[in-house]
PDB file of C-alpha atoms in Angstrom:
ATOM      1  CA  UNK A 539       0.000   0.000   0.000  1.00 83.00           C
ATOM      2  CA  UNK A 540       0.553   3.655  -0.230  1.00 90.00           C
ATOM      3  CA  UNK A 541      -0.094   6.543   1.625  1.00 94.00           C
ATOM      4  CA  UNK A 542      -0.337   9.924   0.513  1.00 96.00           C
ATOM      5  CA  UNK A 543      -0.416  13.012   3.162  1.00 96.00           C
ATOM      6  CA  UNK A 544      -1.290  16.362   1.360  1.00 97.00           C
ATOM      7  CA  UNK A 545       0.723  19.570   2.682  1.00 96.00           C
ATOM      8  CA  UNK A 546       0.398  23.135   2.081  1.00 97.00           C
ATOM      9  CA  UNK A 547      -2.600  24.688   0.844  1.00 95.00           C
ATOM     10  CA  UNK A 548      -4.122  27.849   2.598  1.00 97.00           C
ATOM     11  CA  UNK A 549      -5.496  31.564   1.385  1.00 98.00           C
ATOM     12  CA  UNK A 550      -3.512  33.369  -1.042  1.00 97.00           C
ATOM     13  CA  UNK A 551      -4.475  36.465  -3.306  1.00 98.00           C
ATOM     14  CA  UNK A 552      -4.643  36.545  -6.724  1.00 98.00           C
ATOM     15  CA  UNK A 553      -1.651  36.707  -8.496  1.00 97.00           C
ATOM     16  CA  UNK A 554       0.105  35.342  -5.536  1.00 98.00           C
ATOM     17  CA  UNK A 555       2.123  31.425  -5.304  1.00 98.00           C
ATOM     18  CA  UNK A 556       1.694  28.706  -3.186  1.00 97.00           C
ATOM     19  CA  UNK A 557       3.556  25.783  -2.747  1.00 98.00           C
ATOM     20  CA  UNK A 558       1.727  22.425  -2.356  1.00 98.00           C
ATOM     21  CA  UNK A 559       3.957  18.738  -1.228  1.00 97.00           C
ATOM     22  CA  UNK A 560       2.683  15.243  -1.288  1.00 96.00           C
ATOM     23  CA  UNK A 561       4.356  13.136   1.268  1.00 94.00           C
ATOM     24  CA  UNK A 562       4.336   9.378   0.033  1.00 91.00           C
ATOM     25  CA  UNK A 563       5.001   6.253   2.390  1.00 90.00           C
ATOM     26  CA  UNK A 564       4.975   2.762   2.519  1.00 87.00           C
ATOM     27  CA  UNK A 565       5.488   0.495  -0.684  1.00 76.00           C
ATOM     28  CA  UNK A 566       7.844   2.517  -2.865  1.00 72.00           C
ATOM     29  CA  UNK A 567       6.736   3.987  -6.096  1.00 68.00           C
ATOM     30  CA  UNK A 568       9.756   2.481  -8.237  1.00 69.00           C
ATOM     31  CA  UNK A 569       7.770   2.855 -11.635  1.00 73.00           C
ATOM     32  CA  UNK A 570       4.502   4.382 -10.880  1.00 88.00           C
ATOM     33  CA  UNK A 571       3.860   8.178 -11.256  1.00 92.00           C
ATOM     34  CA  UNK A 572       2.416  10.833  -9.169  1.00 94.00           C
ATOM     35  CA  UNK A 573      -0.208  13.357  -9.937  1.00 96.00           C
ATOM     36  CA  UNK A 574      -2.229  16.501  -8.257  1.00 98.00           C
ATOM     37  CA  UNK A 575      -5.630  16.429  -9.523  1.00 98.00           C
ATOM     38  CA  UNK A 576      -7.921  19.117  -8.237  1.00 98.00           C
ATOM     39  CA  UNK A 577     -11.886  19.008  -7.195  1.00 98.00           C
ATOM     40  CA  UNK A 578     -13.947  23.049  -7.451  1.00 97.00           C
ATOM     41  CA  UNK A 579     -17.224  22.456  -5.389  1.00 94.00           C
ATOM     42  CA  UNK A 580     -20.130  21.310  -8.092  1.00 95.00           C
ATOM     43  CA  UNK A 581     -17.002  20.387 -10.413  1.00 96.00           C
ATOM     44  CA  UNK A 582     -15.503  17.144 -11.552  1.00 97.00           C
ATOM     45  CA  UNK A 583     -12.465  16.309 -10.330  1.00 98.00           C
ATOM     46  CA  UNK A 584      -9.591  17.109 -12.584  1.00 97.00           C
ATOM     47  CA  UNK A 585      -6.513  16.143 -13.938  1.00 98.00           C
ATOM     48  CA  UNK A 586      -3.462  19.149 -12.778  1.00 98.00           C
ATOM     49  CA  UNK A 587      -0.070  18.049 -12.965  1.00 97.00           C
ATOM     50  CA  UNK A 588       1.687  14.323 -13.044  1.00 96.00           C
ATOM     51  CA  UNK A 589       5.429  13.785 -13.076  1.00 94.00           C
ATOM     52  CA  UNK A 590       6.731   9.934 -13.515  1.00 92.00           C
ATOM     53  CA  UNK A 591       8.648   8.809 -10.453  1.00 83.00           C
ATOM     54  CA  UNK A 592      11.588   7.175 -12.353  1.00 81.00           C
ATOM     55  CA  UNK A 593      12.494   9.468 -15.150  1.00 69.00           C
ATOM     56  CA  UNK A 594      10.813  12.942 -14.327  1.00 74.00           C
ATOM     57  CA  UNK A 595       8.265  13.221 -17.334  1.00 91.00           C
ATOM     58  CA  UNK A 596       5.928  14.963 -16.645  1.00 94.00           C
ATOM     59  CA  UNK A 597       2.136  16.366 -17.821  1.00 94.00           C
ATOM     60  CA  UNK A 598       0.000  19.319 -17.279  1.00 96.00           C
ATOM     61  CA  UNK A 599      -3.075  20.710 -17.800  1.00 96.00           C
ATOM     62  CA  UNK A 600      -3.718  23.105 -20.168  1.00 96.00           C
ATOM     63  CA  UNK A 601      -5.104  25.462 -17.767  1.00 94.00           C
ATOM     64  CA  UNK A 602      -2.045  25.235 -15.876  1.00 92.00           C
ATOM     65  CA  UNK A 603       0.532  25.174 -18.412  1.00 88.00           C
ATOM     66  CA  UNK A 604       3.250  28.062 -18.043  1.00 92.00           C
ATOM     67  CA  UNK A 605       1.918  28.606 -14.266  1.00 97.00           C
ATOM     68  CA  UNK A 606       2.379  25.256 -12.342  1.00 98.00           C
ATOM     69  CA  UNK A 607       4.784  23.313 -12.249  1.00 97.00           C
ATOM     70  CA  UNK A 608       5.722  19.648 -10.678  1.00 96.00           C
ATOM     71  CA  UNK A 609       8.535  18.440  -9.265  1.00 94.00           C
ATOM     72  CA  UNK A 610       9.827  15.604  -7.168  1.00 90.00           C
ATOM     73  CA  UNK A 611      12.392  15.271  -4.363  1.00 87.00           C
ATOM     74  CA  UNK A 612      13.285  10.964  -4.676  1.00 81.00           C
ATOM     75  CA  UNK A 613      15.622  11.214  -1.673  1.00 84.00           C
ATOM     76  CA  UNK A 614      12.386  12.437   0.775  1.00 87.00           C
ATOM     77  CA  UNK A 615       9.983  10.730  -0.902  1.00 88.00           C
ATOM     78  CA  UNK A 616       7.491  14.074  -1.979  1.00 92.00           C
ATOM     79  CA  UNK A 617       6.116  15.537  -4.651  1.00 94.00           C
ATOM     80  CA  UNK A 618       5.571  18.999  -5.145  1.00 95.00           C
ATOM     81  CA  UNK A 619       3.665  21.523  -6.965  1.00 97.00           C
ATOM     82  CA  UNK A 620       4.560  25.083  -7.347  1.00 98.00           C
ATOM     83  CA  UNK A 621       1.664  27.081  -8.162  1.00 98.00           C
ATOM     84  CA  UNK A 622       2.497  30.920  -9.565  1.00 98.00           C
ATOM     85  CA  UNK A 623       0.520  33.682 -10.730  1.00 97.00           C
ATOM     86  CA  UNK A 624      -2.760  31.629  -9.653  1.00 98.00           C
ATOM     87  CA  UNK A 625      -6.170  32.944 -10.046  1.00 97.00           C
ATOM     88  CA  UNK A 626      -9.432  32.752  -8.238  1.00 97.00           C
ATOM     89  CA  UNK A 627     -10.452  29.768 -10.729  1.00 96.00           C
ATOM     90  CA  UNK A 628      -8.131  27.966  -9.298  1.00 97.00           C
ATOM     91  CA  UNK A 629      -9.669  27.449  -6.074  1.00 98.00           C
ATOM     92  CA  UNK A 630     -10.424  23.902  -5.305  1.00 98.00           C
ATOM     93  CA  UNK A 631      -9.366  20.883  -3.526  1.00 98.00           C
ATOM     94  CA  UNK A 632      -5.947  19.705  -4.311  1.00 98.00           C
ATOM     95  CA  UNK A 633      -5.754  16.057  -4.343  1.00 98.00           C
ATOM     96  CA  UNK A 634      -2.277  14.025  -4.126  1.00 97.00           C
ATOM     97  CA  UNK A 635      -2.532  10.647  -6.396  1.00 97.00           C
ATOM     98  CA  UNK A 636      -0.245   8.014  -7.777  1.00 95.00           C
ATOM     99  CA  UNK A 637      -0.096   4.844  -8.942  1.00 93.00           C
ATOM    100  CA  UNK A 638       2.246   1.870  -9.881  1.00 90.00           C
ATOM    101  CA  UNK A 639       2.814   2.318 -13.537  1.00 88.00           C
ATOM    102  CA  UNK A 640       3.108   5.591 -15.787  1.00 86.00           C
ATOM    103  CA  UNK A 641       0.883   5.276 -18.734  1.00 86.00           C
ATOM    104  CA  UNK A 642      -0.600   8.245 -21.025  1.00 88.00           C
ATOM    105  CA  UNK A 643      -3.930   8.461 -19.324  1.00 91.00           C
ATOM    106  CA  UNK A 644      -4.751  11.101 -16.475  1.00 93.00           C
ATOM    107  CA  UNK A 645      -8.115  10.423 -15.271  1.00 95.00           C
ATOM    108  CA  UNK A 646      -8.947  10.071 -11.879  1.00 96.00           C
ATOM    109  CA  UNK A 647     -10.078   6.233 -12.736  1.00 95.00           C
ATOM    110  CA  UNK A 648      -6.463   5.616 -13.778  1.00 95.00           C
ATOM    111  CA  UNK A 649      -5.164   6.248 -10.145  1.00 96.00           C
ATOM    112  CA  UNK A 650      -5.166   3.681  -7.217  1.00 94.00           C
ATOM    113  CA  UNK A 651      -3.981   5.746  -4.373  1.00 95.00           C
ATOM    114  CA  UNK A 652      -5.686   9.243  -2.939  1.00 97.00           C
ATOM    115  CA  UNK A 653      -4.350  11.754  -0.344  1.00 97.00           C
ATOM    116  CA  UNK A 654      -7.033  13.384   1.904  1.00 97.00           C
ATOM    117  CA  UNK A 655      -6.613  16.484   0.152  1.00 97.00           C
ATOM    118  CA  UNK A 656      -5.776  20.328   0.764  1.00 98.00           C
ATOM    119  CA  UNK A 657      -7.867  23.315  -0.066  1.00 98.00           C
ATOM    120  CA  UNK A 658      -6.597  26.334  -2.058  1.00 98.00           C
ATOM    121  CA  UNK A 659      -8.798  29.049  -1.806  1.00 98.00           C
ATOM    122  CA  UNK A 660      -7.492  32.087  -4.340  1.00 98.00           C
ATOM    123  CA  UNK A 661      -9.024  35.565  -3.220  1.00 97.00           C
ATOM    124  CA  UNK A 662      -9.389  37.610  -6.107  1.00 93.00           C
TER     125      UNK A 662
END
Protein backbone atom coordinates (compact mmCIF):
# COMPACT_ATOMS: atom_id res chain seq x y z
CA UNK A 1 0.00 0.00 0.00
CA UNK A 2 0.55 3.65 -0.23
CA UNK A 3 -0.09 6.54 1.63
CA UNK A 4 -0.34 9.92 0.51
CA UNK A 5 -0.42 13.01 3.16
CA UNK A 6 -1.29 16.36 1.36
CA UNK A 7 0.72 19.57 2.68
CA UNK A 8 0.40 23.14 2.08
CA UNK A 9 -2.60 24.69 0.84
CA UNK A 10 -4.12 27.85 2.60
CA UNK A 11 -5.50 31.56 1.38
CA UNK A 12 -3.51 33.37 -1.04
CA UNK A 13 -4.47 36.46 -3.31
CA UNK A 14 -4.64 36.55 -6.72
CA UNK A 15 -1.65 36.71 -8.50
CA UNK A 16 0.11 35.34 -5.54
CA UNK A 17 2.12 31.43 -5.30
CA UNK A 18 1.69 28.71 -3.19
CA UNK A 19 3.56 25.78 -2.75
CA UNK A 20 1.73 22.42 -2.36
CA UNK A 21 3.96 18.74 -1.23
CA UNK A 22 2.68 15.24 -1.29
CA UNK A 23 4.36 13.14 1.27
CA UNK A 24 4.34 9.38 0.03
CA UNK A 25 5.00 6.25 2.39
CA UNK A 26 4.98 2.76 2.52
CA UNK A 27 5.49 0.50 -0.68
CA UNK A 28 7.84 2.52 -2.87
CA UNK A 29 6.74 3.99 -6.10
CA UNK A 30 9.76 2.48 -8.24
CA UNK A 31 7.77 2.85 -11.64
CA UNK A 32 4.50 4.38 -10.88
CA UNK A 33 3.86 8.18 -11.26
CA UNK A 34 2.42 10.83 -9.17
CA UNK A 35 -0.21 13.36 -9.94
CA UNK A 36 -2.23 16.50 -8.26
CA UNK A 37 -5.63 16.43 -9.52
CA UNK A 38 -7.92 19.12 -8.24
CA UNK A 39 -11.89 19.01 -7.19
CA UNK A 40 -13.95 23.05 -7.45
CA UNK A 41 -17.22 22.46 -5.39
CA UNK A 42 -20.13 21.31 -8.09
CA UNK A 43 -17.00 20.39 -10.41
CA UNK A 44 -15.50 17.14 -11.55
CA UNK A 45 -12.46 16.31 -10.33
CA UNK A 46 -9.59 17.11 -12.58
CA UNK A 47 -6.51 16.14 -13.94
CA UNK A 48 -3.46 19.15 -12.78
CA UNK A 49 -0.07 18.05 -12.97
CA UNK A 50 1.69 14.32 -13.04
CA UNK A 51 5.43 13.78 -13.08
CA UNK A 52 6.73 9.93 -13.52
CA UNK A 53 8.65 8.81 -10.45
CA UNK A 54 11.59 7.17 -12.35
CA UNK A 55 12.49 9.47 -15.15
CA UNK A 56 10.81 12.94 -14.33
CA UNK A 57 8.27 13.22 -17.33
CA UNK A 58 5.93 14.96 -16.64
CA UNK A 59 2.14 16.37 -17.82
CA UNK A 60 0.00 19.32 -17.28
CA UNK A 61 -3.07 20.71 -17.80
CA UNK A 62 -3.72 23.10 -20.17
CA UNK A 63 -5.10 25.46 -17.77
CA UNK A 64 -2.04 25.24 -15.88
CA UNK A 65 0.53 25.17 -18.41
CA UNK A 66 3.25 28.06 -18.04
CA UNK A 67 1.92 28.61 -14.27
CA UNK A 68 2.38 25.26 -12.34
CA UNK A 69 4.78 23.31 -12.25
CA UNK A 70 5.72 19.65 -10.68
CA UNK A 71 8.53 18.44 -9.27
CA UNK A 72 9.83 15.60 -7.17
CA UNK A 73 12.39 15.27 -4.36
CA UNK A 74 13.29 10.96 -4.68
CA UNK A 75 15.62 11.21 -1.67
CA UNK A 76 12.39 12.44 0.78
CA UNK A 77 9.98 10.73 -0.90
CA UNK A 78 7.49 14.07 -1.98
CA UNK A 79 6.12 15.54 -4.65
CA UNK A 80 5.57 19.00 -5.14
CA UNK A 81 3.67 21.52 -6.96
CA UNK A 82 4.56 25.08 -7.35
CA UNK A 83 1.66 27.08 -8.16
CA UNK A 84 2.50 30.92 -9.57
CA UNK A 85 0.52 33.68 -10.73
CA UNK A 86 -2.76 31.63 -9.65
CA UNK A 87 -6.17 32.94 -10.05
CA UNK A 88 -9.43 32.75 -8.24
CA UNK A 89 -10.45 29.77 -10.73
CA UNK A 90 -8.13 27.97 -9.30
CA UNK A 91 -9.67 27.45 -6.07
CA UNK A 92 -10.42 23.90 -5.31
CA UNK A 93 -9.37 20.88 -3.53
CA UNK A 94 -5.95 19.71 -4.31
CA UNK A 95 -5.75 16.06 -4.34
CA UNK A 96 -2.28 14.02 -4.13
CA UNK A 97 -2.53 10.65 -6.40
CA UNK A 98 -0.25 8.01 -7.78
CA UNK A 99 -0.10 4.84 -8.94
CA UNK A 100 2.25 1.87 -9.88
CA UNK A 101 2.81 2.32 -13.54
CA UNK A 102 3.11 5.59 -15.79
CA UNK A 103 0.88 5.28 -18.73
CA UNK A 104 -0.60 8.25 -21.02
CA UNK A 105 -3.93 8.46 -19.32
CA UNK A 106 -4.75 11.10 -16.47
CA UNK A 107 -8.12 10.42 -15.27
CA UNK A 108 -8.95 10.07 -11.88
CA UNK A 109 -10.08 6.23 -12.74
CA UNK A 110 -6.46 5.62 -13.78
CA UNK A 111 -5.16 6.25 -10.14
CA UNK A 112 -5.17 3.68 -7.22
CA UNK A 113 -3.98 5.75 -4.37
CA UNK A 114 -5.69 9.24 -2.94
CA UNK A 115 -4.35 11.75 -0.34
CA UNK A 116 -7.03 13.38 1.90
CA UNK A 117 -6.61 16.48 0.15
CA UNK A 118 -5.78 20.33 0.76
CA UNK A 119 -7.87 23.32 -0.07
CA UNK A 120 -6.60 26.33 -2.06
CA UNK A 121 -8.80 29.05 -1.81
CA UNK A 122 -7.49 32.09 -4.34
CA UNK A 123 -9.02 35.56 -3.22
CA UNK A 124 -9.39 37.61 -6.11
Amino acid sequence: QVQLVESGGGLVQAGGSLRLSCAASGRPLSSGDVAWFRQAPGNEREFVAGISWSGGRTSYANFVKGRFTISRDNAKNTVNLQMNSVKPEDTAVYYCAARDNWYNSFGPGDYRYWGQGTQVTVSS
